[in-house]
Coordinates of C-alpha atoms and ligand atoms in Angstrom, one line a residue:
X1089 CA -23.8 11.6 1.8
X1090 CA -22.5 9.4 4.6
X1091 CA -19.2 7.7 3.9
X1092 CA -17.5 4.9 5.8
X1093 CA -13.7 4.4 5.7
X1094 CA -12.4 1.1 6.9
X1095 CA -9.0 1.0 8.7
X1096 CA -7.0 2.7 11.3
X1097 CA -3.7 3.9 9.9
X1098 CA -2.0 7.0 8.3
X1099 CA -3.4 5.9 4.9
X1100 CA -7.0 6.0 6.2
X1101 CA -6.4 9.3 7.9
X1102 CA -5.2 10.8 4.6
X1103 CA -8.3 9.3 2.8
X1104 CA -10.6 10.8 5.5
X1105 CA -8.8 14.2 5.3
X1106 CA -9.3 14.4 1.5
X1107 CA -12.9 13.1 1.6
X1108 CA -13.7 15.8 4.2
X1109 CA -13.0 18.4 1.4
X1110 CA -15.8 17.1 -0.7
X1111 CA -19.0 19.2 -0.7
X1112 CA -20.9 16.0 -1.3
X1113 CA -19.8 14.3 1.9
X1114 CA -21.8 15.3 5.0
X1115 CA -20.7 12.7 7.5
X1116 CA -17.6 10.5 7.6
X1117 CA -17.4 7.3 9.8
X1118 CA -14.1 5.5 10.2
X1119 CA -14.0 1.9 11.6
X1120 CA -12.1 1.5 13.8
X1121 CA -10.1 4.7 13.2
X1122 CA -7.5 6.2 15.6
X1123 CA -7.1 9.1 17.9
X1124 CA -6.1 11.5 15.1
X1125 CA -8.8 10.4 12.7
X1126 CA -11.3 11.1 15.5
X1127 CA -10.8 14.8 14.9
X1128 CA -12.0 14.4 11.3
X1129 CA -14.5 11.6 11.4
X1130 CA -16.7 9.7 13.8
X1131 CA -14.8 6.6 14.8
X1132 CA -16.8 3.4 15.2
X1133 CA -15.6 0.5 17.3
X1134 CA -15.8 -2.2 14.6
X1135 CA -12.6 -4.0 13.5
X1136 CA -11.6 -3.8 9.8
X1137 CA -11.9 -7.6 9.4
X1138 CA -15.4 -7.8 10.9
X1139 CA -17.0 -7.6 7.5
X1140 CA -20.5 -8.6 8.7
X1141 CA -20.4 -6.0 11.4
X1142 CA -19.3 -3.4 8.9
X1143 CA -22.1 -4.3 6.4
X1144 CA -24.7 -4.1 9.1
X1145 CA -23.3 -0.7 10.2
X1146 CA -23.4 0.6 6.6
X1147 CA -27.0 -0.6 6.2
X1148 CA -28.3 0.9 9.4
X1149 CA -26.4 4.2 9.0
X1150 CA -27.4 5.0 5.4
X1151 CA -23.8 4.8 4.2
X1152 CA -23.7 5.9 0.5
X1153 CA -20.1 4.8 -0.1
X1154 CA -17.6 2.6 1.8
X1155 CA -13.9 2.8 1.1
X1156 CA -11.6 0.0 2.3
X1157 CA -8.0 0.9 3.3
X1158 CA -6.3 -2.3 4.0
X1159 CA -6.0 -5.7 2.3
X1160 CA -7.3 -8.1 4.9
X1161 CA -11.0 -7.3 4.6
X1162 CA -10.8 -7.2 0.8
X1163 CA -9.1 -10.7 0.6
X1164 CA -11.8 -11.8 3.0
X1165 CA -14.6 -10.7 0.6
X1166 CA -16.0 -7.5 2.1
X1167 CA -16.8 -6.2 -1.4
X1168 CA -18.7 -9.3 -2.4
X1169 CA -20.7 -9.1 0.8
X1170 CA -21.5 -5.4 0.5
X1171 CA -22.5 -5.7 -3.2
X1172 CA -24.8 -8.7 -2.4
X1173 CA -26.6 -6.4 0.0
X1174 CA -26.8 -3.6 -2.5
X1175 CA -24.2 -1.4 -0.8
X1176 CA -21.7 0.8 -2.8
X1177 CA -18.1 0.0 -1.9
X1178 CA -14.7 1.0 -3.3
X1179 CA -12.4 -2.0 -3.6
X1180 CA -11.9 -5.3 -5.5
X1181 CA -13.9 -8.5 -5.1
X1182 CA -12.4 -11.4 -3.2
X1183 CA -11.5 -13.1 -6.5
X1184 CA -9.8 -9.9 -7.8
X1185 CA -8.0 -9.2 -4.5
X1186 CA -6.1 -12.4 -5.2
X1187 CA -3.6 -10.2 -7.0
X1188 CA -2.3 -9.4 -3.5
X1189 CA -3.7 -12.4 -1.6
X1190 CA -1.8 -15.0 -3.6
X1191 CA 1.6 -14.4 -5.2
X1192 CA 1.2 -17.6 -7.1
X1193 CA -2.0 -16.4 -8.6
X1194 CA -0.4 -13.1 -9.5
X1195 CA 2.7 -14.6 -11.1
X1196 CA 0.7 -17.0 -13.2
X1197 CA -1.7 -14.2 -14.2
X1198 CA 1.2 -11.9 -15.3
X1199 CA 2.8 -14.8 -17.2
X1200 CA -0.5 -15.7 -19.0
X1201 CA -0.9 -12.1 -20.2
X1202 CA 2.8 -11.4 -21.0
X1203 CA 3.0 -8.6 -18.4
X1204 CA 6.7 -7.9 -17.6
X1205 CA 7.8 -9.3 -14.2
X1206 CA 10.7 -11.3 -12.7
X1207 CA 11.1 -15.0 -13.9
X1208 CA 9.8 -17.4 -11.2
X1209 CA 8.9 -20.9 -10.1
X1210 CA 6.4 -22.0 -7.4
X1211 CA 6.5 -24.9 -5.0
X1212 CA 4.3 -26.4 -2.4
X1213 CA 5.8 -27.7 0.9
X1214 CA 5.3 -31.2 -0.3
X1215 CA 7.8 -30.4 -3.0
X1216 CA 10.6 -29.2 -0.7
X1217 CA 13.1 -31.3 -2.6
X1218 CA 12.2 -29.8 -5.9
X1219 CA 12.5 -26.3 -4.4
X1220 CA 16.0 -27.2 -3.2
X1221 CA 16.9 -28.5 -6.6
X1222 CA 15.7 -25.3 -8.2
X1223 CA 17.9 -23.2 -5.9
X1224 CA 20.9 -25.4 -6.7
X1225 CA 20.3 -25.1 -10.4
X1226 CA 19.9 -21.3 -10.4
X1227 CA 22.4 -18.6 -9.4
X1228 CA 22.0 -16.3 -6.4
X1229 CA 20.5 -13.9 -5.4
X1230 CA 17.0 -15.3 -4.9
X1231 CA 13.8 -13.7 -3.8
X1232 CA 11.5 -16.1 -1.9
X1233 CA 8.0 -15.1 -1.2
X1234 CA 5.1 -16.7 0.7
X1235 CA 2.1 -17.3 -1.5
X1236 CA -0.3 -15.9 1.1
X1237 CA -0.5 -12.7 3.1
X1238 CA 2.2 -12.5 5.8
X1239 CA 1.8 -9.0 7.2
X1240 CA 4.4 -7.7 4.8
X1241 CA 7.1 -10.0 6.2
X1242 CA 6.8 -12.9 3.8
X1243 CA 9.6 -11.8 1.4
X1244 CA 13.2 -13.1 1.9
X1245 CA 15.9 -11.6 -0.3
X1246 CA 18.7 -14.2 -0.2
X1247 CA 22.1 -13.2 -1.3
X1248 CA 23.5 -16.7 -1.2
X1249 CA 22.4 -20.3 -1.9
X1250 CA 22.8 -21.1 1.8
X1251 CA 20.4 -18.3 2.8
X1252 CA 17.9 -19.5 0.3
X1253 CA 18.0 -23.1 1.6
X1254 CA 17.6 -21.8 5.2
X1255 CA 14.6 -19.7 4.1
X1256 CA 13.0 -22.8 2.5
X1257 CA 13.5 -24.7 5.7
X1258 CA 11.9 -21.9 7.7
X1259 CA 8.9 -21.7 5.4
X1260 CA 8.3 -25.4 4.8
X1261 CA 9.5 -27.2 7.9
X1262 CA 9.4 -24.6 10.7
X1263 CA 6.1 -23.1 9.3
X1264 CA 7.1 -19.6 10.4
X1265 CA 4.4 -18.1 8.3
X1266 CA 1.9 -21.0 8.9
X1267 CA -0.4 -21.7 5.9
X1268 CA 0.6 -18.5 4.1
X1269 CA 4.1 -20.1 3.5
X1270 CA 3.0 -23.6 2.6
X1271 CA 3.2 -22.5 -1.0
X1272 CA 6.1 -20.2 -2.1
X1273 CA 7.3 -18.3 -5.1
X1274 CA 11.0 -18.2 -5.9
X1275 CA 11.8 -15.2 -8.1
X1276 CA 14.7 -13.8 -10.1
X1277 CA 16.2 -10.8 -8.3
X1278 CA 15.5 -7.5 -10.2
X1279 CA 17.8 -4.5 -10.0
X1280 CA 16.6 -0.9 -10.3
X1281 CA 14.6 1.8 -8.5
X1282 CA 11.2 1.1 -7.2
X1283 CA 8.1 3.2 -7.6
X1284 CA 4.4 2.8 -7.0
X1285 CA 1.7 3.7 -9.4
X1286 CA -2.0 3.6 -8.3
X1287 CA -4.6 2.9 -10.9
X1288 CA -8.1 3.7 -9.7
X1289 CA -10.1 1.1 -11.6
X1290 CA -13.8 0.5 -12.3
X1291 CA -13.4 -3.0 -13.9
X1292 CA -12.8 -1.7 -17.4
X1293 CA -11.3 1.8 -17.2
X1294 CA -8.9 3.5 -14.9
X1295 CA -7.4 6.8 -13.8
X1296 CA -3.8 7.0 -12.6
X1297 CA -2.7 9.0 -9.5
X1298 CA 0.7 10.8 -9.2
X1299 CA 3.5 8.1 -9.2
X1300 CA 5.0 7.9 -5.8
X1301 CA 8.1 6.4 -4.1
X1302 CA 8.1 4.8 -0.7
X1303 CA 11.2 4.4 1.6
X1304 CA 10.9 0.9 3.0
X1305 CA 14.1 0.5 5.0
X1306 CA 14.4 1.9 8.6
X1307 CA 17.7 3.6 8.1
X1308 CA 19.0 6.6 6.0
X1309 CA 20.5 5.6 2.7
X1310 CA 18.1 2.6 2.5
X1311 CA 19.9 0.6 5.1
X1312 CA 18.6 -1.7 7.9
X1313 CA 15.4 -3.6 8.3
X1314 CA 12.3 -3.5 6.1
X1315 CA 9.4 -1.5 7.6
X1316 CA 5.9 -0.7 6.6
X1317 CA 7.3 2.5 5.0
X1318 CA 9.3 5.4 6.5
X1319 CA 8.2 8.1 4.1
X1320 CA 7.2 8.8 0.6
X1321 CA 7.1 11.5 -2.0
X1322 CA 5.2 12.2 -5.3
X1323 CA 5.4 12.6 -8.1
X1324 CA 8.5 10.4 -8.4
X1325 CA 10.6 11.7 -11.3
X1326 CA 11.9 8.1 -12.0
X1327 CA 8.5 7.5 -13.5
X1328 CA 8.8 9.9 -16.5
X1329 CA 5.8 10.5 -18.7
X1330 CA 7.3 8.1 -21.2
X1331 CA 7.7 5.4 -18.6
X1332 CA 4.2 6.0 -17.2
X1333 CA 2.9 5.6 -20.8
X1334 CA 4.7 2.2 -21.0
X1335 CA 3.4 1.1 -17.6
X1336 CA -0.2 1.9 -18.7
X1337 CA 0.3 0.1 -22.1
X1338 CA 2.3 -2.9 -21.0
X1339 CA 1.0 -3.4 -17.5
X1340 CA -2.2 -1.7 -16.4
X1341 CA -4.3 -2.1 -19.5
X1342 CA -3.4 -5.8 -20.1
X1343 CA -4.1 -6.4 -16.4
X1344 CA -7.6 -4.9 -16.5
X1345 CA -8.4 -6.7 -19.8
X1346 CA -7.1 -10.0 -18.4
X1347 CA -8.9 -9.8 -15.1
X1348 CA -12.1 -9.0 -17.0
X1349 CA -11.7 -11.8 -19.5
X1350 CA -11.1 -14.2 -16.7
X1351 CA -14.3 -13.3 -15.0
X1352 CA -13.1 -11.1 -12.1
X1353 CA -13.0 -7.5 -13.3
X1354 CA -10.7 -5.4 -11.2
X1355 CA -12.5 -2.5 -9.3
X1356 CA -10.8 -0.4 -6.7
X1357 CA -7.2 0.7 -6.4
X1358 CA -4.6 -1.5 -8.3
X1359 CA -1.3 -0.8 -6.5
X1360 CA 1.3 -1.4 -9.2
X1361 CA 4.7 -1.9 -7.4
X1362 CA 7.3 -1.4 -10.1
X1363 CA 11.0 -2.0 -10.6
X1364 CA 12.7 0.2 -13.2
X1365 CA 15.0 -2.4 -14.7
X1366 CA 17.4 -1.9 -17.5
X1367 CA 14.9 -3.7 -19.7
X1368 CA 12.1 -1.3 -18.6
X1369 CA 9.4 -1.2 -15.9
X1370 CA 8.5 -4.6 -14.4
X1371 CA 6.0 -5.6 -11.8
X1372 CA 7.4 -6.4 -8.4
X1373 CA 4.0 -6.9 -6.8
X1374 CA 0.4 -5.8 -7.0
X1375 CA -1.6 -4.7 -3.9
X1376 CA -5.3 -4.6 -3.9
X1377 CA -5.5 -1.3 -2.1
X1378 CA -3.8 2.1 -1.8
X1379 CA -0.2 2.1 -0.3
X1380 CA 0.8 3.4 3.1
X1381 CA 2.6 5.9 3.3
X1382 CA 2.1 6.7 -0.4
X1383 CA -1.5 7.6 0.1
X1384 CA -0.3 10.4 2.4
X1385 CA 1.4 12.0 -0.6
X1386 CA -1.0 11.1 -3.4
X1387 CA -4.2 12.4 -1.7
X1388 CA -3.0 16.0 -1.3
X1389 CA -2.1 16.0 -5.0
X1390 CA -5.6 15.1 -6.2
X1391 CA -7.4 18.3 -7.3
X1392 CA -10.7 16.5 -8.1
X1393 CA -13.4 15.6 -5.6
X1394 CA -12.3 12.3 -4.0
X1395 CA -15.8 11.2 -3.3
X1396 CA -16.6 11.5 -7.0
X1397 CA -13.5 9.5 -8.0
X1398 CA -14.2 6.6 -5.5
X1399 CA -17.8 6.7 -6.6
X1400 CA -16.9 6.6 -10.3
X1401 CA -14.8 3.5 -9.6
X1402 CA -17.5 1.7 -7.7
X1403 CA -20.2 2.7 -10.3
X1404 CA -18.2 1.8 -13.4
X1405 CA -17.9 5.3 -14.9
X1406 CA -14.2 6.1 -14.7
X1407 CA -14.0 6.1 -18.5
X1408 CA -15.9 9.4 -18.7
X1409 CA -14.4 10.8 -15.5
X1410 CA -11.8 13.6 -15.8
X1411 CA -9.3 13.3 -13.0
X1412 CA -7.4 16.5 -12.2
X1413 CA -4.1 16.4 -10.3
X1414 CA -2.2 19.3 -8.8
X1415 CA 1.2 19.9 -10.4
X1416 CA 2.9 20.4 -6.9
X1417 CA 5.2 18.0 -5.0
X1418 CA 4.2 16.2 -1.8
X1419 CA 6.6 14.7 0.8
X1420 CA 5.6 12.6 3.8
X1421 CA 8.0 11.9 6.6
X1422 CA 7.0 9.0 8.9
X1423 CA 7.7 9.5 12.6
X1424 CA 8.3 6.2 14.4
X1425 CA 8.9 4.9 17.9
X1426 CA 12.6 4.0 18.6
X1427 CA 13.0 0.3 18.1
X1428 CA 10.5 -0.1 15.3
X1429 CA 10.2 -2.4 13.3
X1430 CA 11.2 -4.5 16.4
X1431 CA 9.9 -3.9 19.9
X1432 CA 9.2 -0.3 21.0
X1433 CA 7.6 1.6 23.9
X1434 CA 4.1 2.9 23.8
X1435 CA 2.3 5.6 25.8
X1436 CA 4.9 8.4 25.3
X1437 CA 3.3 11.9 25.4
X1438 CA 3.5 13.7 22.0
X1439 CA 4.0 17.5 21.9
X1440 CA 3.9 20.0 19.0
X1441 CA 1.1 18.6 16.9
X1442 CA -0.7 21.9 16.5
X1443 CA 2.5 23.8 15.7
X1444 CA 3.4 21.2 13.0
X1445 CA -0.1 21.3 11.6
X1446 CA 0.3 25.0 10.6
X1447 CA 2.5 24.1 7.6
X1448 CA 1.8 20.4 7.0
X1449 CA -0.9 17.8 7.3
X1450 CA -0.2 15.6 10.3
X1451 CA -1.7 12.1 9.7
X1452 CA -2.0 9.8 12.7
X1453 CA -0.9 6.2 12.3
X1454 CA -0.4 4.9 15.9
X1455 CA -1.6 7.4 18.5
X1456 CA -4.0 7.2 21.4
X1457 CA -5.4 9.7 23.9
X1458 CA -4.5 9.4 27.6
X1459 CA -5.8 11.8 30.1
X1460 CA -6.9 14.1 27.3
X1461 CA -3.4 14.2 25.7
X1462 CA -2.0 12.5 22.6
X1463 CA 0.4 9.6 23.3
X1464 CA 2.2 7.1 21.1
X1465 CA 0.4 3.8 20.5
X1466 CA 2.3 2.2 17.6
X1467 CA 5.6 1.6 15.7
X1468 CA 4.7 4.2 13.1
X1469 CA 3.2 7.0 15.0
X1470 CA 2.6 9.9 12.6
X1471 CA 3.1 10.9 8.9
X1472 CA 3.9 14.5 8.3
X1473 CA 3.0 15.6 4.8
X1474 CA 4.0 18.9 3.2
X1475 CA 2.9 20.1 -0.2
X1476 CA 4.7 22.7 -2.2
X1477 CA 6.4 23.8 -5.4
X1478 CA 9.5 21.8 -6.2
X1479 CA 10.7 18.8 -4.3
X1480 CA 13.7 20.4 -2.6
X1481 CA 11.7 23.2 -0.9
X1482 CA 8.9 20.7 0.0
X1483 CA 11.3 18.4 1.7
X1484 CA 12.5 21.3 3.8
X1485 CA 9.0 22.3 4.7
X1486 CA 8.1 18.7 5.7
X1487 CA 11.2 18.4 8.0
X1488 CA 10.6 21.9 9.5
X1489 CA 7.1 20.6 10.6
X1490 CA 8.6 17.3 11.8
X1491 CA 11.1 19.2 14.1
X1492 CA 8.2 20.9 15.9
X1493 CA 7.0 17.5 17.1
X1494 CA 8.6 15.7 20.0
X1495 CA 8.3 12.6 22.1
X1496 CA 10.7 10.3 24.0
X1497 CA 12.2 7.9 21.5
X1498 CA 11.1 9.7 18.4
X1499 CA 12.8 8.4 15.3
X1500 CA 12.5 9.4 11.6
X1501 CA 14.7 9.1 8.5
X1502 CA 16.5 12.3 7.5
X1503 CA 16.7 11.5 3.7
X1504 CA 13.1 11.2 2.5
X1505 CA 12.9 12.3 -1.1
X1506 CA 16.6 13.2 -1.3
X1507 CA 17.2 10.4 -3.9
X1508 CA 15.0 12.3 -6.4
X1509 CA 16.6 15.7 -5.8
X1510 CA 20.0 14.7 -7.2
Ligands
LIG1808 P1 6.8 -7.5 -2.1 O1 6.1 -7.8 -0.8 O2 6.5 -8.5 -3.2 O3 6.5 -6.1 -2.5 O4 8.3 -7.5 -1.8 C1 8.8 -6.6 -0.8 C2 10.1 -5.9 -1.3 O5 11.1 -6.9 -1.7 C3 9.9 -5.1 -2.6 O6 9.4 -3.8 -2.3 C4 11.2 -5.1 -3.1 O7 12.0 -4.1 -2.5 C5 11.8 -6.4 -2.8 N1 11.5 -7.4 -3.9 C6 10.5 -8.2 -4.1 N2 10.6 -8.9 -5.2 C7 11.8 -8.6 -5.7 C8 12.5 -9.0 -6.9 N3 12.1 -10.0 -7.7 N4 13.7 -8.5 -7.1 C9 14.2 -7.5 -6.3 N5 13.6 -7.1 -5.2 C10 12.4 -7.6 -4.9
LIG1809 N1 4.0 1.2 1.0 C1 3.9 -0.2 0.8 C2 2.6 -0.7 0.9 O1 1.6 -0.1 1.1 O2 2.5 -1.9 0.6

């Protein structure tokens, strides 16, 4: 079978890497891919958001299954387009992708179905005065989110009323997020540990992958700026079997039933971003795709054939599918360029990739090839994943592999997974 993976980051590299292990997969294309993915798949120069170009490619290249990594093409309607043309694709329809594409849609949906989440109110920029009143009538801290996609930057955690009022001005008057911020959600601040649970859905049924935990801040001890994710590990012990059972009963099953009842059944990966509050697990956010870098730890823990899992989701047969998971631990340390998430240098030669690959999977996120040698080409450059027995030993193994890699301005967190070890 020919498979097409859409995207160009570490997540897509991990998907390609796992698909390559399937005896059913004969050829993997990745659009647009990156320098590391090119070792495992044929990279095709079509951008992830060029959904018509991708559909045409899938038709002319006899692609049996397309897997979409990132949210933008999903929110744009790539699944609707492919299905209209009779192509098999893993991911939610445009209407279902609103769980990520519109925070207002998500909050109203969760409320309608009594799914636990933070209390909230929504405002349009025409109601700036009402939003100000809301802030004045409610105590700090506040969480203010743009309704639309803002490249992961549309969330402001405001410790004081003044910060919240400044954020409102930025969103509504200065238009810092353009249209994405013309409607906002103001949420109650939830306290607790975060975790990500991925439900692989077919519209009715689902299979859950190993619960994972991301490390979003740039600095050790969860300090400094938010990033796309500096590392992850799975399974996350904070999601005990009892909590996972609650997440399925109180969150995942009512979501699938609600989406179906409202006319847009959810197919694809439902990324359930959770906060473990004193009152139990609550939804922080949904994403309409797998997480990055969580995918780099959940893929190696899948014992089943990944092609079959994706296909079962696309074909509506997950209910009779037996997903098998490895009982091991997986740890991914992201290696970034100094300066990330702000400005950073590109084009730095990278050494030690082969040595690191002996004991770990090295997933490429932002690399390129210059004069036949690998160089840095992004803020997040690599994700180094080790798999082993026990989290402590697996953390050691991941860092041993990371230390074999070198480039000027290489930066990584030293504490990935350590929270769970204590
Ligand atoms: P989101 O894009 O909705 O995932 O938000 C980004 C990050 O902001 C989350 O991963 C949390 O760390 C934090 N966050 C979002 N909403 C809340 C909330 N209601 N309470 C506390 N933290 C939140
Ligand atoms: N790891 C966070 C995300 O994928 O959104």
